[in-house]
CSV table of C-alpha atoms and ligand atoms in Angstrom, one decimal:
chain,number,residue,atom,x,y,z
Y,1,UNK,CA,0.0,18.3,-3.1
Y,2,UNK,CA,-0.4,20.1,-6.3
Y,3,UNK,CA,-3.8,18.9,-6.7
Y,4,UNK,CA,-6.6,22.0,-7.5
Y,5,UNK,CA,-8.0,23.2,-4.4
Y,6,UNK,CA,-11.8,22.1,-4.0
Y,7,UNK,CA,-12.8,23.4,-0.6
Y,8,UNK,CA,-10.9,26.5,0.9
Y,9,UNK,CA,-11.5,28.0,4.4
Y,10,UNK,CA,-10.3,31.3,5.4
Y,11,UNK,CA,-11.2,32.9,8.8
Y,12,UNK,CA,-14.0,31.2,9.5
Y,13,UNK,CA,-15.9,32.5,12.6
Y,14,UNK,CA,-19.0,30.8,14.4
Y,15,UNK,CA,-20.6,31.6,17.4
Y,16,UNK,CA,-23.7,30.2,19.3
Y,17,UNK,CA,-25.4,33.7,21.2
Y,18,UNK,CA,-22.3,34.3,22.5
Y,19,UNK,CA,-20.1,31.2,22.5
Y,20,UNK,CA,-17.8,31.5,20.4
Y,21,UNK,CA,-17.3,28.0,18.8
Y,22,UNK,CA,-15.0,28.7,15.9
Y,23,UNK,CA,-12.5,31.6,16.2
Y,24,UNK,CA,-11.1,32.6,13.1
Y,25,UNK,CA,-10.5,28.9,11.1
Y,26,UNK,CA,-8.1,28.4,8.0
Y,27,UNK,CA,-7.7,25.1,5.8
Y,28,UNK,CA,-7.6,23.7,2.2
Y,29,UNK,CA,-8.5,20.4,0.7
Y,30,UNK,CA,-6.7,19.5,-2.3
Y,31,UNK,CA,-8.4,17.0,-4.9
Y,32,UNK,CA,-8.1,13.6,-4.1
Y,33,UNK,CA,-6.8,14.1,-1.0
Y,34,UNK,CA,-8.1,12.7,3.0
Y,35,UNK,CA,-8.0,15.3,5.4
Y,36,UNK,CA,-9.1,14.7,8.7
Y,37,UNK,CA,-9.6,17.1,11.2
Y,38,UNK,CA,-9.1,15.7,14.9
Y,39,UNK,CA,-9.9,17.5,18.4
Y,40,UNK,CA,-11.5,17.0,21.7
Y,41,UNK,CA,-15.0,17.0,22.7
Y,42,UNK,CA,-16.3,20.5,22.2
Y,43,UNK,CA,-12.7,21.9,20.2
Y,44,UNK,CA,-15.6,23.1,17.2
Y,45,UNK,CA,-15.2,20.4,15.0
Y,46,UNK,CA,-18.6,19.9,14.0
Y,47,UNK,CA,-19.3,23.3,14.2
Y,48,UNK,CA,-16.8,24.1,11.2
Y,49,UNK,CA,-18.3,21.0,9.3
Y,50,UNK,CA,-22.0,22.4,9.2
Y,51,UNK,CA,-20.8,26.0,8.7
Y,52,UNK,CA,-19.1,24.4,5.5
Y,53,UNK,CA,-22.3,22.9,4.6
Y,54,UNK,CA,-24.2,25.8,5.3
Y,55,UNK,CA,-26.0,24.2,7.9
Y,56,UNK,CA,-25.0,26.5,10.2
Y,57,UNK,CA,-24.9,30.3,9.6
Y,58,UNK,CA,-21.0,31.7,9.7
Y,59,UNK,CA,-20.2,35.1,11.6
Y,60,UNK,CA,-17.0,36.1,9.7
Y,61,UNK,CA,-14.7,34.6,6.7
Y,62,UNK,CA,-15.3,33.1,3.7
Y,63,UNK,CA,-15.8,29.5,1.9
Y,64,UNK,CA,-14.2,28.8,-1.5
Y,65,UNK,CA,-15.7,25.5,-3.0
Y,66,UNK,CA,-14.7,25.1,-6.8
Y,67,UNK,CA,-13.5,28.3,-7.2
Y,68,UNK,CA,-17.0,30.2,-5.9
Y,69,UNK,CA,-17.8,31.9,-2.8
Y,70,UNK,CA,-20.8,30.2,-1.2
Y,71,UNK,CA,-21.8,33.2,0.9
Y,72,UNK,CA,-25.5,32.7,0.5
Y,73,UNK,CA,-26.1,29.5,-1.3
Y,74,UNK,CA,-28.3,27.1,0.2
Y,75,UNK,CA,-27.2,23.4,2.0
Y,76,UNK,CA,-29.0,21.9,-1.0
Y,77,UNK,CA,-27.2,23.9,-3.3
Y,78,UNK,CA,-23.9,22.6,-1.9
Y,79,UNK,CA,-25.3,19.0,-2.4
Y,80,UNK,CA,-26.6,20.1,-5.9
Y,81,UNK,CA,-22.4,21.5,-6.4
Y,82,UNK,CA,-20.7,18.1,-4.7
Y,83,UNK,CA,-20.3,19.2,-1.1
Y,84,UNK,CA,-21.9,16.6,1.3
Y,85,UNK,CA,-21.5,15.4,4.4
Y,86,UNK,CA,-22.3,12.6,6.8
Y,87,UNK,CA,-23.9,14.0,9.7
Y,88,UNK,CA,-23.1,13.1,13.2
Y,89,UNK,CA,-25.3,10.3,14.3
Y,90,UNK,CA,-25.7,9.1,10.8
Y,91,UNK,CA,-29.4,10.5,9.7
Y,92,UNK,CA,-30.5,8.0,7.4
Y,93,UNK,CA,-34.1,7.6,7.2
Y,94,UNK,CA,-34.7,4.8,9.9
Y,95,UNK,CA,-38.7,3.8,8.4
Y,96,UNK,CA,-37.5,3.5,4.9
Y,97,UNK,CA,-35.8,0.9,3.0
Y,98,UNK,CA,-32.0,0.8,2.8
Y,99,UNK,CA,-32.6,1.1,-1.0
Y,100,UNK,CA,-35.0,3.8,-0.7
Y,101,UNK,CA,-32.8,5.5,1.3
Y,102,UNK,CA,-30.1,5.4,-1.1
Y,103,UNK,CA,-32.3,6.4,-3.8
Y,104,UNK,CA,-33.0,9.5,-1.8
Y,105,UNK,CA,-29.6,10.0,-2.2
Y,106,UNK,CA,-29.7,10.5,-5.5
Y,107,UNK,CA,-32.5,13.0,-5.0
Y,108,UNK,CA,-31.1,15.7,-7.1
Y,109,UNK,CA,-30.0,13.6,-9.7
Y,110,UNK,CA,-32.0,13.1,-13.3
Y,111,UNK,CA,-30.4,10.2,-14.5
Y,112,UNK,CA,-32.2,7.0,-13.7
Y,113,UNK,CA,-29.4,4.6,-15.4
Y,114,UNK,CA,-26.9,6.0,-13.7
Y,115,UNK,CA,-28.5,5.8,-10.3
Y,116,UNK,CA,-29.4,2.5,-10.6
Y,117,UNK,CA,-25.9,1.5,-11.4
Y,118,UNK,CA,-24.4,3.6,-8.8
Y,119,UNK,CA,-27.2,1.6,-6.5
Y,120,UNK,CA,-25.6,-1.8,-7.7
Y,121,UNK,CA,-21.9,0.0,-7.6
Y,122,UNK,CA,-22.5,0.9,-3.8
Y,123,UNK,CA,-24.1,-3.2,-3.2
Y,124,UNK,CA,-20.7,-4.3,-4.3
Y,125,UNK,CA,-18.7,-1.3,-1.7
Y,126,UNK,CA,-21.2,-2.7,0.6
Y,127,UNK,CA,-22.2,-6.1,0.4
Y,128,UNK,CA,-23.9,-5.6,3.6
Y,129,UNK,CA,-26.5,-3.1,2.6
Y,130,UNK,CA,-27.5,-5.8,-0.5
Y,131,UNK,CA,-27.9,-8.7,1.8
Y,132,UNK,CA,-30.1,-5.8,3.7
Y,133,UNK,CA,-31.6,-4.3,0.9
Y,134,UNK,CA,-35.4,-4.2,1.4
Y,135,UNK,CA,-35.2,-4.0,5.3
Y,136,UNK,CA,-35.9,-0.9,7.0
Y,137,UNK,CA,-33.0,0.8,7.6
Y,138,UNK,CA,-33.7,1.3,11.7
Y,139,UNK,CA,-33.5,-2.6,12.1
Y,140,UNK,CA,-29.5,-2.4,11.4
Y,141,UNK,CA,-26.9,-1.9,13.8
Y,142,UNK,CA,-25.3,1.4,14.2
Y,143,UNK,CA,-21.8,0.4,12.1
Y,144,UNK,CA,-23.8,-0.8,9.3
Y,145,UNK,CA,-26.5,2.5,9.3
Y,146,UNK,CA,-23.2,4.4,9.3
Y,147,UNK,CA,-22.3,2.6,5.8
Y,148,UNK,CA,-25.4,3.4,4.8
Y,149,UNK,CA,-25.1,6.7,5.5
Y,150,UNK,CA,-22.2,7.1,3.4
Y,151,UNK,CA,-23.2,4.9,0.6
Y,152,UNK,CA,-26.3,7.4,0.8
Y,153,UNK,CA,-24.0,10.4,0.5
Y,154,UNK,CA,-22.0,8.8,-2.8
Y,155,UNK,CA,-25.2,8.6,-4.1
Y,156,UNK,CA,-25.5,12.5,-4.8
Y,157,UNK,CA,-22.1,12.1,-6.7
Y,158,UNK,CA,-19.9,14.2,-4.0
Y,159,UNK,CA,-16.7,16.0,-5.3
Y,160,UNK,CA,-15.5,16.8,-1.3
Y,161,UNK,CA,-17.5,14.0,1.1
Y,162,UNK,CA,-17.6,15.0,4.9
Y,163,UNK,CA,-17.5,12.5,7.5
Y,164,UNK,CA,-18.1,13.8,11.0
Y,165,UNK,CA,-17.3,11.1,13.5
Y,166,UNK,CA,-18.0,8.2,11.6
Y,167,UNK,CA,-16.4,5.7,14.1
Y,168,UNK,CA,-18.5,7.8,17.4
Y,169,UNK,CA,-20.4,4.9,19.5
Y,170,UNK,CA,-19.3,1.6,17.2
Y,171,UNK,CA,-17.7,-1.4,18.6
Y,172,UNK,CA,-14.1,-1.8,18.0
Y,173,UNK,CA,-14.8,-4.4,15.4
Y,174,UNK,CA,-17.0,-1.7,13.5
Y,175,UNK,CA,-14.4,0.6,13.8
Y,176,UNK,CA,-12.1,-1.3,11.9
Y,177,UNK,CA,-14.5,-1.9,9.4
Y,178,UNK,CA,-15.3,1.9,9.2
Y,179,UNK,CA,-11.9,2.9,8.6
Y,180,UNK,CA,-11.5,-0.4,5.8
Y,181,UNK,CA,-14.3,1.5,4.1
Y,182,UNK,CA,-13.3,5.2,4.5
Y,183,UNK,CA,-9.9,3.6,2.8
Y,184,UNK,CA,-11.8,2.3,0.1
Y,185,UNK,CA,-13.6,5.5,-1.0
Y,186,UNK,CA,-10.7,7.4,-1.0
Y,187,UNK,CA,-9.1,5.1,-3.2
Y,188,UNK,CA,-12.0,5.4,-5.5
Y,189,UNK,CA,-10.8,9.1,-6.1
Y,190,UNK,CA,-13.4,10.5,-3.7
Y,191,UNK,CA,-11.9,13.9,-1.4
Y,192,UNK,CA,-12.3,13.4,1.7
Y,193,UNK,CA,-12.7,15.4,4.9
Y,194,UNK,CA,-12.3,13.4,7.7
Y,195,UNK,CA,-13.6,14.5,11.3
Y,196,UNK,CA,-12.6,12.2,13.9
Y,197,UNK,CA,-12.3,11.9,17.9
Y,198,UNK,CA,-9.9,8.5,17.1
Y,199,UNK,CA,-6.8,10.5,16.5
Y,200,UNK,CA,-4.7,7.8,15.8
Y,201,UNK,CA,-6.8,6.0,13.2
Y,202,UNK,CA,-7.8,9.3,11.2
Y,203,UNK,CA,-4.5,10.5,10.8
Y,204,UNK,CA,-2.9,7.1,10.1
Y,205,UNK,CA,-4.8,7.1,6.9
Y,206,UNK,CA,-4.9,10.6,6.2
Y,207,UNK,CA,-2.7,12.8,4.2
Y,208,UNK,CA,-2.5,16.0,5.7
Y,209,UNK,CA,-4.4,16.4,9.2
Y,210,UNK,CA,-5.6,19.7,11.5
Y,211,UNK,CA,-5.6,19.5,14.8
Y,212,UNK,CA,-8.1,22.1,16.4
Y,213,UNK,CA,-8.4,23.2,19.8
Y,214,UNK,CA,-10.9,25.8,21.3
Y,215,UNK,CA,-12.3,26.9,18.2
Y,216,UNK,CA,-8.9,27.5,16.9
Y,217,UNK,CA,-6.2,25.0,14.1
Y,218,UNK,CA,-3.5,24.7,16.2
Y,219,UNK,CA,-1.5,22.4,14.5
Y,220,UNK,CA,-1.6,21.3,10.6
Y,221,UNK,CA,0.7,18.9,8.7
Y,222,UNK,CA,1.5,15.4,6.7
Y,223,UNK,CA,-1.1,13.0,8.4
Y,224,UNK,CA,1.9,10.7,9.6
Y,225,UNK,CA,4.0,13.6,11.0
Y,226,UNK,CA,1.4,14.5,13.2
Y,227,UNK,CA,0.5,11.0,14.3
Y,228,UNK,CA,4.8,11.2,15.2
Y,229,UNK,CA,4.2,14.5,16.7
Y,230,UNK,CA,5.6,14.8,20.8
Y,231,UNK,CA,2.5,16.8,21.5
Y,232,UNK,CA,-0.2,15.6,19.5
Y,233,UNK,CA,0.6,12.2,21.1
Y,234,UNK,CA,0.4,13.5,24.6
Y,235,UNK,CA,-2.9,15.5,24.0
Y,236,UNK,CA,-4.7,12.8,21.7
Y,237,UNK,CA,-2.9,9.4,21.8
Y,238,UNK,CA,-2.8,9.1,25.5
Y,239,UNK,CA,0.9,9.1,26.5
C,1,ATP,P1,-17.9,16.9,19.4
C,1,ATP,O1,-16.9,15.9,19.1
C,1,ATP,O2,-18.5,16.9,20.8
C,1,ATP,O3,-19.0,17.1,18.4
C,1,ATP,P2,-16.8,19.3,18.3
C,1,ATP,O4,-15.3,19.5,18.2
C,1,ATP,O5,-17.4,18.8,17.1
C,1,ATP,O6,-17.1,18.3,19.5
C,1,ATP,P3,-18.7,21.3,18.4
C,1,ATP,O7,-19.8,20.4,18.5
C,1,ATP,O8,-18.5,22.0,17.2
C,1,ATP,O9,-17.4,20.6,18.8
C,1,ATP,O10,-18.9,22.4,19.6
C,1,ATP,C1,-18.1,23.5,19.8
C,1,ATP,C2,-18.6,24.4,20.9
C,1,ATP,O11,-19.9,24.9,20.6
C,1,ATP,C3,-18.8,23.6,22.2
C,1,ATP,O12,-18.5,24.5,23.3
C,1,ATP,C4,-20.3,23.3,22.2
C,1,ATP,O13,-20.8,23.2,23.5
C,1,ATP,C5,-20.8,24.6,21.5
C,1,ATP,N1,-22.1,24.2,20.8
C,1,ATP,C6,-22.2,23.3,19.8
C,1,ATP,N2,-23.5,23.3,19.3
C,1,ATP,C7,-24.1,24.3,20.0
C,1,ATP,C8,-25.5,24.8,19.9
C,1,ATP,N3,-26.4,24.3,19.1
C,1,ATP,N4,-25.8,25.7,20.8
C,1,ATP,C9,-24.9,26.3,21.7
C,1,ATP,N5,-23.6,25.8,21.7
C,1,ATP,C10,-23.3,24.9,20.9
């Protein structure tokens, strides 16, 4: 695409003591685009995600987001600039409200109008959370914390949104209904970095994909190439 570059990646390096989890990692996102990012259990996915986020301190490279160099700006400042993700396992706050919970989305944001109609905006993406609204968020099922977890993170306005596993430990039915809604935020304009353990599913809908292995990218192209690729479907797909 010949979209601006949002999010740029180049050498990225992360090590735990002395694991090395990420090895020297390269990629782009483009505006408007959904780019997932599959791999096994333990190929650094995650890793790279909260590096990005500055959740996780980096040993080498550099991050590019809007044109600036994050090297030391804060995982709140990223928020505060339009880089949020989705943890793993959701996080939403499980003894608040699903509308509180959204509103603490919104945390860093001044203008009450415009949260509240975002609020009503993510009811209508969501007609689950509404029906939900004033329960506590730890009485839903997993598949529907995971929407509020994402509705949560459109709250704070996101210019690149990060979903790490978003389908991990849902039944299939969920999944579907995961992917439905990853579809329909993408087609609201919203970037999208997609990390996923479903190969098949995140690169079916995705427009450029990664694949990494042991810390490294090892393959990178058109999401539906890859999904066609020999050896991605031996490795990922099962056959
Ligand atoms: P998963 O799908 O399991 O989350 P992943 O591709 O996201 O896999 P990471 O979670 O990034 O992979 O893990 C990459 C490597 O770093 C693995 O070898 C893992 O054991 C290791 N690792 C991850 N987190 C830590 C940590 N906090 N301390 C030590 N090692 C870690």
């Amino acid at each position: 695409t010949s979209n601006p570059v949002l999010l740029k990646v180049r050498g990225l390096k992360v090590a735990y003591g002395g694991i090395q989890a990420v090895k020297g990692v390269d990629f782009e996102v483009h505006e408007g685009e959904l780019v997932s990012l599959i791999g096994s259990n333990g190929a650094g996915k995650t890793t790279t995600m909260k590096a990005v986020t500055a959740t996780q301190p980096i040993n080498d490279g550099h991050i590019e987001f809007l044109g600036e160099n994050l090297k030391g700006r804060g995982a709140w400042d990223l928020v505060a600039k339009g880089l949020v993700m989705v943890p793993e396992g959701r996080g939403v706050f499980t003894r608040q409200t699903i509308t509180d919970n959204l509103m603490l989305g919104a945390y860093l944001r001044k203008d009450k109008a415009g949260i509240l109609a975002d609020i009503e905006k993510m009811f209508s993406i969501f007609p689950r959370l509404r029906e939900r609204k004033d329960q506590l968020a730890g009485t839903m099922s997993g598949g529907e914390q995971q929407m509020l977890a994402m509705a949560r993170a459109l709250m704070a306005q996101p210019k690149v949104l990060l979903l790490d596993e978003p389908s991990m430990g849902l039944s299939p039915i969920m999944v579907d209904k995961i992917f439905e809604v990853v579809r329909d935020v993408y087609a609201m304009g919203v970037t999208i970095v997609l990390v996923e353990q479903n190969a098949s599913r995140a690169l079916a809908i995705a427009d450029r994909g990664y694949v990494m292995e042991s810390g490294i990218i090892t393959m990178t192209g058109p999401g539906q190439e890859l999904l066609a690729d020999p050896k991605v479907r031996a490795a990922y797909l099962g056959e």
